[in-house]
PDB file of C-alpha atoms in Angstrom:
ATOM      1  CA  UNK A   1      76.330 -55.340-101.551  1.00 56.00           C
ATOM      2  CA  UNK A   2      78.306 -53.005-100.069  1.00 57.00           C
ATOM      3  CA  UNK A   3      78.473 -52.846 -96.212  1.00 59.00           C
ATOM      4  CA  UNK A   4      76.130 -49.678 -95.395  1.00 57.00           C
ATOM      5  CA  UNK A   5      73.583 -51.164 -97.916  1.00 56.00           C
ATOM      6  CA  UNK A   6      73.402 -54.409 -95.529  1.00 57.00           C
ATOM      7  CA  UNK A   7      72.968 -52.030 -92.520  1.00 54.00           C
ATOM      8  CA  UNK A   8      69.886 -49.859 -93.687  1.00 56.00           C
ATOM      9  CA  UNK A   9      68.087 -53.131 -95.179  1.00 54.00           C
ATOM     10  CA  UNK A  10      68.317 -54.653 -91.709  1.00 54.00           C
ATOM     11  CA  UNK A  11      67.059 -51.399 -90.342  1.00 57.00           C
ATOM     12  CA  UNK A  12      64.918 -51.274 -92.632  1.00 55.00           C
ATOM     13  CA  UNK A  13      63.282 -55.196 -92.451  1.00 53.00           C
ATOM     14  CA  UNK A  14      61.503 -54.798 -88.824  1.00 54.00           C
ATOM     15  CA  UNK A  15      59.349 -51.553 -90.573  1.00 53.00           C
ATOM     16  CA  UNK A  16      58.560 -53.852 -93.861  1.00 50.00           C
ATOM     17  CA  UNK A  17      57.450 -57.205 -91.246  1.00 53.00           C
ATOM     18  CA  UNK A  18      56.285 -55.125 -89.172  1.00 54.00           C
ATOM     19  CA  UNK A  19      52.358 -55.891 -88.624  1.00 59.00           C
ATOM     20  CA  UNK A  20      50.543 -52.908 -90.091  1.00 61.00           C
ATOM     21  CA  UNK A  21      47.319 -52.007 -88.077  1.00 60.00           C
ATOM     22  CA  UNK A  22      44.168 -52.967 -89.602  1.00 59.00           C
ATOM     23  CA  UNK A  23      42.165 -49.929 -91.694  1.00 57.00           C
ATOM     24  CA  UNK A  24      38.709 -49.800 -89.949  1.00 58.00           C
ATOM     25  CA  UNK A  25      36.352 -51.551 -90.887  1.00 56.00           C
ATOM     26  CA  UNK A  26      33.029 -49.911 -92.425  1.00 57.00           C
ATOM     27  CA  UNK A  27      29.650 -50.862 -91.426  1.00 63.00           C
ATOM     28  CA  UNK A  28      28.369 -52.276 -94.159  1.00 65.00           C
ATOM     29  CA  UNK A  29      25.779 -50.471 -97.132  1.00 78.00           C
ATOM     30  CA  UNK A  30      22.261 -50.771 -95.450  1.00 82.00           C
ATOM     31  CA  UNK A  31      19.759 -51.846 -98.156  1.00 87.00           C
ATOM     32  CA  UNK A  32      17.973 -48.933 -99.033  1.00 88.00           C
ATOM     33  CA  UNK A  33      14.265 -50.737 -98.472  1.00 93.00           C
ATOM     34  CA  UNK A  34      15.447 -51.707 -94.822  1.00 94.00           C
ATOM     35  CA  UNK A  35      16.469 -47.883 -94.337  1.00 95.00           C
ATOM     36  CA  UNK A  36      12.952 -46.846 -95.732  1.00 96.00           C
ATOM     37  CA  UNK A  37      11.566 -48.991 -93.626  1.00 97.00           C
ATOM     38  CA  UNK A  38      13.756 -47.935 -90.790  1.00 96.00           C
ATOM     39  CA  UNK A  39      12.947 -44.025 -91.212  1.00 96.00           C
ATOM     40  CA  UNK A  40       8.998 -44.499 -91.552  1.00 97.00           C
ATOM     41  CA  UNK A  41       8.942 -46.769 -88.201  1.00 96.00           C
ATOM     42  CA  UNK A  42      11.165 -43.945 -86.384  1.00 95.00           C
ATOM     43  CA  UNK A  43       8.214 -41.168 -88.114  1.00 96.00           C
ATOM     44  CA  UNK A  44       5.396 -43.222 -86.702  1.00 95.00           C
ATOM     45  CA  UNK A  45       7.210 -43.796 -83.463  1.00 91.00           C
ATOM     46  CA  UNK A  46       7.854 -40.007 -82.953  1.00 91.00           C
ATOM     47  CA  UNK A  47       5.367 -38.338 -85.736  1.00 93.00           C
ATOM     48  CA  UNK A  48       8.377 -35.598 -86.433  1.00 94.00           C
ATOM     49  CA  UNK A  49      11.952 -37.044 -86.852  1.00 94.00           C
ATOM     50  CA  UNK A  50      15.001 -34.892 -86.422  1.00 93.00           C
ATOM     51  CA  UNK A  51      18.643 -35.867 -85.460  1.00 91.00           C
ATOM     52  CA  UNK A  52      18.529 -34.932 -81.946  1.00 88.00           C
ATOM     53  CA  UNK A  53      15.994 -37.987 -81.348  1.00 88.00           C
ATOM     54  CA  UNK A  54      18.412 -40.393 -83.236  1.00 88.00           C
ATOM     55  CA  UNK A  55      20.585 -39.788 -80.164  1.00 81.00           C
ATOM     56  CA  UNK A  56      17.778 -41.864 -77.997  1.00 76.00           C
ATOM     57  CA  UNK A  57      17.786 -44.981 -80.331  1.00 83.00           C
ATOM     58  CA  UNK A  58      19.824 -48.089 -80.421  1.00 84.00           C
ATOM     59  CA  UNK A  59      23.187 -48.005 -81.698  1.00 86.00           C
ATOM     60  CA  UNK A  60      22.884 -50.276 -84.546  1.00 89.00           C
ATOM     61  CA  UNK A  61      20.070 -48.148 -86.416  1.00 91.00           C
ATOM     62  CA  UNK A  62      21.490 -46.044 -89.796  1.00 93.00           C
ATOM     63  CA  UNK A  63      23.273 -42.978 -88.848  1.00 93.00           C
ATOM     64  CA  UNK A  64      21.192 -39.540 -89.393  1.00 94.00           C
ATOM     65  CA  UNK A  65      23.318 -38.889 -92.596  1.00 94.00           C
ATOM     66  CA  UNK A  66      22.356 -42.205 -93.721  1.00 95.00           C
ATOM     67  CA  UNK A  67      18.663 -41.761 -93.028  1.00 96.00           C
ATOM     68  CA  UNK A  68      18.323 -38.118 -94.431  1.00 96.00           C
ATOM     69  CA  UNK A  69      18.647 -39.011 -98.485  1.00 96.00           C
ATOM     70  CA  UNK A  70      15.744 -41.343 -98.037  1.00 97.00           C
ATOM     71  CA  UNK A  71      13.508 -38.809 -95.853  1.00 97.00           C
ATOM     72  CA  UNK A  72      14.550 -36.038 -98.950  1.00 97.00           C
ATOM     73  CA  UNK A  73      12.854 -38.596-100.820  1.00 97.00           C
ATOM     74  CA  UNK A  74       9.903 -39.770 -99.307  1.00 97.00           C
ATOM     75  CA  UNK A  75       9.355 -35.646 -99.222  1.00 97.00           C
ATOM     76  CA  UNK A  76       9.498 -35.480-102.628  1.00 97.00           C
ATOM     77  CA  UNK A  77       7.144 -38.599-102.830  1.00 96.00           C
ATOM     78  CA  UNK A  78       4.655 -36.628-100.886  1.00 96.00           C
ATOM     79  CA  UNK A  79       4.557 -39.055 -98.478  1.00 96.00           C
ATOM     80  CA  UNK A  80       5.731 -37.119 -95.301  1.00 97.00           C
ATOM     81  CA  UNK A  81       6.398 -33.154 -95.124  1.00 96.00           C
ATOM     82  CA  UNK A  82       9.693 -30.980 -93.948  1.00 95.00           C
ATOM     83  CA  UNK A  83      10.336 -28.535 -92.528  1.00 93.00           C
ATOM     84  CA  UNK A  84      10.713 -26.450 -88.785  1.00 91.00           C
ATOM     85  CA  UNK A  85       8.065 -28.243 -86.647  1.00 90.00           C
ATOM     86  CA  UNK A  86       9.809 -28.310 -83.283  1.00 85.00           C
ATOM     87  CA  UNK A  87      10.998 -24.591 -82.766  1.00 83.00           C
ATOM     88  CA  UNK A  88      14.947 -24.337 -80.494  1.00 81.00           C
ATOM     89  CA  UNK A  89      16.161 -27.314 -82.835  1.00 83.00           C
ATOM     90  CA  UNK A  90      18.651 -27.007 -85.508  1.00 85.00           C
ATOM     91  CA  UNK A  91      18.635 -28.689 -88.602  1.00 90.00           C
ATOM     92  CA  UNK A  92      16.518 -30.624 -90.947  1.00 94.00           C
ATOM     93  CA  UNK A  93      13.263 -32.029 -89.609  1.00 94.00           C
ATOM     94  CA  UNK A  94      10.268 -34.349 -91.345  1.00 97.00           C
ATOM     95  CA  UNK A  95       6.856 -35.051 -90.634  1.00 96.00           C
ATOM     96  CA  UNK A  96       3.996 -37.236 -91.115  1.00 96.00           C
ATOM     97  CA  UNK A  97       0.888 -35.377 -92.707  1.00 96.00           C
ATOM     98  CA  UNK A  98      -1.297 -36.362 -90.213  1.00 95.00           C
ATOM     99  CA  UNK A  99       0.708 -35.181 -87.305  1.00 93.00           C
ATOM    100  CA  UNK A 100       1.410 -31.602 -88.104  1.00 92.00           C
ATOM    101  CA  UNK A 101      -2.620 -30.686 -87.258  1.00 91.00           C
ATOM    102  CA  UNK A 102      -1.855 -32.498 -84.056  1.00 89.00           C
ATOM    103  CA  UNK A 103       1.336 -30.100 -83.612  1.00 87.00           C
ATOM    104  CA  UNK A 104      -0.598 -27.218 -83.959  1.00 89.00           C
ATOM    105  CA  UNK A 105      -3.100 -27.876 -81.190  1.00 87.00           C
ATOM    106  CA  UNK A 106      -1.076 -28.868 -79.255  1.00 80.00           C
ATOM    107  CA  UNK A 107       0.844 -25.279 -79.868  1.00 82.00           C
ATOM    108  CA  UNK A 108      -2.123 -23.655 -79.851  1.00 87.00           C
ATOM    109  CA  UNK A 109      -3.692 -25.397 -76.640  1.00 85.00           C
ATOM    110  CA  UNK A 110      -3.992 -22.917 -73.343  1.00 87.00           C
ATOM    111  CA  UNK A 111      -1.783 -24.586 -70.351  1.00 85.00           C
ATOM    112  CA  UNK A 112      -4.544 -25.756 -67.906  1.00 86.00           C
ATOM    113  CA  UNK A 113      -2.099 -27.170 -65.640  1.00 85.00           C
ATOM    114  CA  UNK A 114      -2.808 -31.585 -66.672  1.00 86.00           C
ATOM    115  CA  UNK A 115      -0.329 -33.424 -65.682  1.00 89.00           C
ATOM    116  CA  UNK A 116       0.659 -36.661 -67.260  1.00 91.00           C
ATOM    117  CA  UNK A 117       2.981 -39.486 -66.013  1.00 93.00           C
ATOM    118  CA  UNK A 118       5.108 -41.647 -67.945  1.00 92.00           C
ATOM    119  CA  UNK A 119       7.158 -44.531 -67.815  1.00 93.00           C
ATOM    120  CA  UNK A 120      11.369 -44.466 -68.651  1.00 93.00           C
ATOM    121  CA  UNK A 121      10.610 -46.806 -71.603  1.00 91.00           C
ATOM    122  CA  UNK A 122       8.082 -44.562 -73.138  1.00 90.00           C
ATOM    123  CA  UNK A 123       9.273 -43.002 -76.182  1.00 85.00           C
ATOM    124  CA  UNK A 124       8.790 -39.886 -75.105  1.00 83.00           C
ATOM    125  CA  UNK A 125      11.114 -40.262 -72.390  1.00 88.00           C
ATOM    126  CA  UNK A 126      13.630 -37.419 -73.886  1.00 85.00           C
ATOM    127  CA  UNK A 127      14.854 -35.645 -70.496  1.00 86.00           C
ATOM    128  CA  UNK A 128      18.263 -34.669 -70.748  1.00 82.00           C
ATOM    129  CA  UNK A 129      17.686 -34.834 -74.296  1.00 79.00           C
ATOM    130  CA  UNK A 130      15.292 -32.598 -75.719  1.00 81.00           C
ATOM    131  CA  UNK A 131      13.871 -31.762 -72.754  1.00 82.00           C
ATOM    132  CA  UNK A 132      15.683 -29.800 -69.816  1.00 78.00           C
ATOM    133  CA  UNK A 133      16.181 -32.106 -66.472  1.00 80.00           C
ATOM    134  CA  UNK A 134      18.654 -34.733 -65.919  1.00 84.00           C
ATOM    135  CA  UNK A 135      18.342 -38.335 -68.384  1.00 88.00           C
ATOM    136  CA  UNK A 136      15.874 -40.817 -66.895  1.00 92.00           C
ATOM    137  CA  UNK A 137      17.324 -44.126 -67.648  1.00 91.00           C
ATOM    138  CA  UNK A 138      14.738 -46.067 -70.043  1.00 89.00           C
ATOM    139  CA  UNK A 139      13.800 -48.772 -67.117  1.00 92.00           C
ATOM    140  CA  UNK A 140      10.268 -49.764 -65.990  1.00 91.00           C
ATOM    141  CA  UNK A 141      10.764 -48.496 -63.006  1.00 92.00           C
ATOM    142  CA  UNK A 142      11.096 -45.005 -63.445  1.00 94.00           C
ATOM    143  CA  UNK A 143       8.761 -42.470 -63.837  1.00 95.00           C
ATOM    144  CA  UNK A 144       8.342 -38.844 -65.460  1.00 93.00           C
ATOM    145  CA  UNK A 145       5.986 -36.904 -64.269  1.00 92.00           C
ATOM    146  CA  UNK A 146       4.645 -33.662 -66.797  1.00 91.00           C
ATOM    147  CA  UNK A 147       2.464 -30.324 -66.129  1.00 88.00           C
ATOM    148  CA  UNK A 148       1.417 -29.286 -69.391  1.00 85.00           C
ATOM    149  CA  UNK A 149       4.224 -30.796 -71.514  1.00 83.00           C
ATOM    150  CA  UNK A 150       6.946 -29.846 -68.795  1.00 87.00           C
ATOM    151  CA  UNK A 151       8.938 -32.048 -66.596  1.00 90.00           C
ATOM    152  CA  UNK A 152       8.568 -31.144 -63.054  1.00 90.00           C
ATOM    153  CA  UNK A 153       8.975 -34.345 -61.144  1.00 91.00           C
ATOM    154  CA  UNK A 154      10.518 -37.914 -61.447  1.00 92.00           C
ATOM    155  CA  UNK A 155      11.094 -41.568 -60.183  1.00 92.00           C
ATOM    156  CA  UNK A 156      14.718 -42.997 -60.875  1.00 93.00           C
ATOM    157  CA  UNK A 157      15.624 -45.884 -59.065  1.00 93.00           C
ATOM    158  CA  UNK A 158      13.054 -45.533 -56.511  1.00 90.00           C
ATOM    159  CA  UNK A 159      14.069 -41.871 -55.832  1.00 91.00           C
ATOM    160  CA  UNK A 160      11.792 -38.998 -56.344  1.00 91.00           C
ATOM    161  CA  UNK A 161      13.235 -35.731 -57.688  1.00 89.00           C
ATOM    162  CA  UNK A 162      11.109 -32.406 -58.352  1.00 87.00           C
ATOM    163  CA  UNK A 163      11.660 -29.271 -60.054  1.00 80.00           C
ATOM    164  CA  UNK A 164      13.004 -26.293 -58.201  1.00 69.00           C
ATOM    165  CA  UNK A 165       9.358 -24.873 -58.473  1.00 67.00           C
ATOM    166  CA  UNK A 166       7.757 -27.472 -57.397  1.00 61.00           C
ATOM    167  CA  UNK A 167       5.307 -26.133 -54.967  1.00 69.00           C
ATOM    168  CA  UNK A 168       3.237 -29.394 -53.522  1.00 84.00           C
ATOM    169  CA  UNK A 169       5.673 -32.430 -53.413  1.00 84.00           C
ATOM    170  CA  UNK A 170       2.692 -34.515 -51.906  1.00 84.00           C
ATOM    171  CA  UNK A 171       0.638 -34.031 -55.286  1.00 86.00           C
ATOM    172  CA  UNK A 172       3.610 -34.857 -57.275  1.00 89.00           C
ATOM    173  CA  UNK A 173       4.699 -37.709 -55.140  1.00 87.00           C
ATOM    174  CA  UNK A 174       1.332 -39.189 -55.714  1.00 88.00           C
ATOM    175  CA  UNK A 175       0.659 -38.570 -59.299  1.00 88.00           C
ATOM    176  CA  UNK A 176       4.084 -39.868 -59.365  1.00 89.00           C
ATOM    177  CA  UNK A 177       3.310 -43.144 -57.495  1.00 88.00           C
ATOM    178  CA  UNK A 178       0.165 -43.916 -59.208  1.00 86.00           C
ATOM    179  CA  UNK A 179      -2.429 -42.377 -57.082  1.00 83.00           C
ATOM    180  CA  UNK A 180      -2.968 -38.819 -58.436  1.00 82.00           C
ATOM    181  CA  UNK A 181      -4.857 -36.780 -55.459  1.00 77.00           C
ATOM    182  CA  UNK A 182      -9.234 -36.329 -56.713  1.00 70.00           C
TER     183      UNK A 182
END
């Protein structure tokens, strides 16, 4: 071997036995009953399913790409509906039959000022999400407090926040707290 052929294979050895990074690894297939399964708990958890409310969930559930071939065909089925139930939202969206009447009045409902309180772990705990306000952490502890579907107060860590038109902090502080003012 001549002596500049000895020099490159020695520069050349280190790159062969060189440890090569390992390609990443790919979660594995999800068995398409589990991800039917999967997609009609997440419908009767929500009643509409888009991808925005995938961001909310636990990070092990099937990605929104994964999930959207088996909504196409429980559509096709006829056993849930698609199409543009939550208006500002982007993208594909599916339905449960029964919960598009239910969309509609609440659409249709006049604001009458209710207000409703909720705990972080609710489901419908999407601040910072899907609805405008900072994220309330999903603990027991903390509150949301709505006015007609609106987020205008809440508890985080034993600290109350309101709205910048929040008009009577003492009402909100107490429907807040548990003891909504008579």
């Amino acid at each position: 071997m001549p002596a500049g052929a000895e020099a490159n294979a020695e520069q050349l050895a280190p790159i062969a036995t060189r440890a090569q990074p390992a390609a990443p690894s790919r979660k594995p297939r999800t068995d398409p009953e589990t991800l039917e399964h999967i997609a009609m708990t997440l419908l009767r958890r929500y009643g509409v399913m888009f991808w925005r409310l995938l961001e909310r969930e636990a990070g092990w559930l099937p990605s929104w790409r994964e999930l959207l071939p088996v909504y196409h065909r429980l559509e096709a089925r006829g056993e849930i509906r698609g199409g543009r139930f939550v208006a500002g939202l982007s993208g594909e969206q599916f339905a449960l039959p029964e919960a598009i009447p239910l969309l509609r009045e609440t659409r249709r409902r006049a604001h009458d000022g209710s207000y409703v309180c909720i705990s972080g772990i609710d489901p419908l705990n999407l601040c910072g999400t899907l609805l405008p306000g900072e994220k309330v952490p999903a603990l027991a502890g903390n509150r949301i407090l709505f006015r007609d579907g609106a987020p205008v107060a809440t508890q985080i860590a034993g600290k109350f926040h309101y709205g910048l038109d929040a008009e009577d902090r003492e009402a909100l502080h107490a429907w807040l707290v548990g003891r909504p003012p008579i």
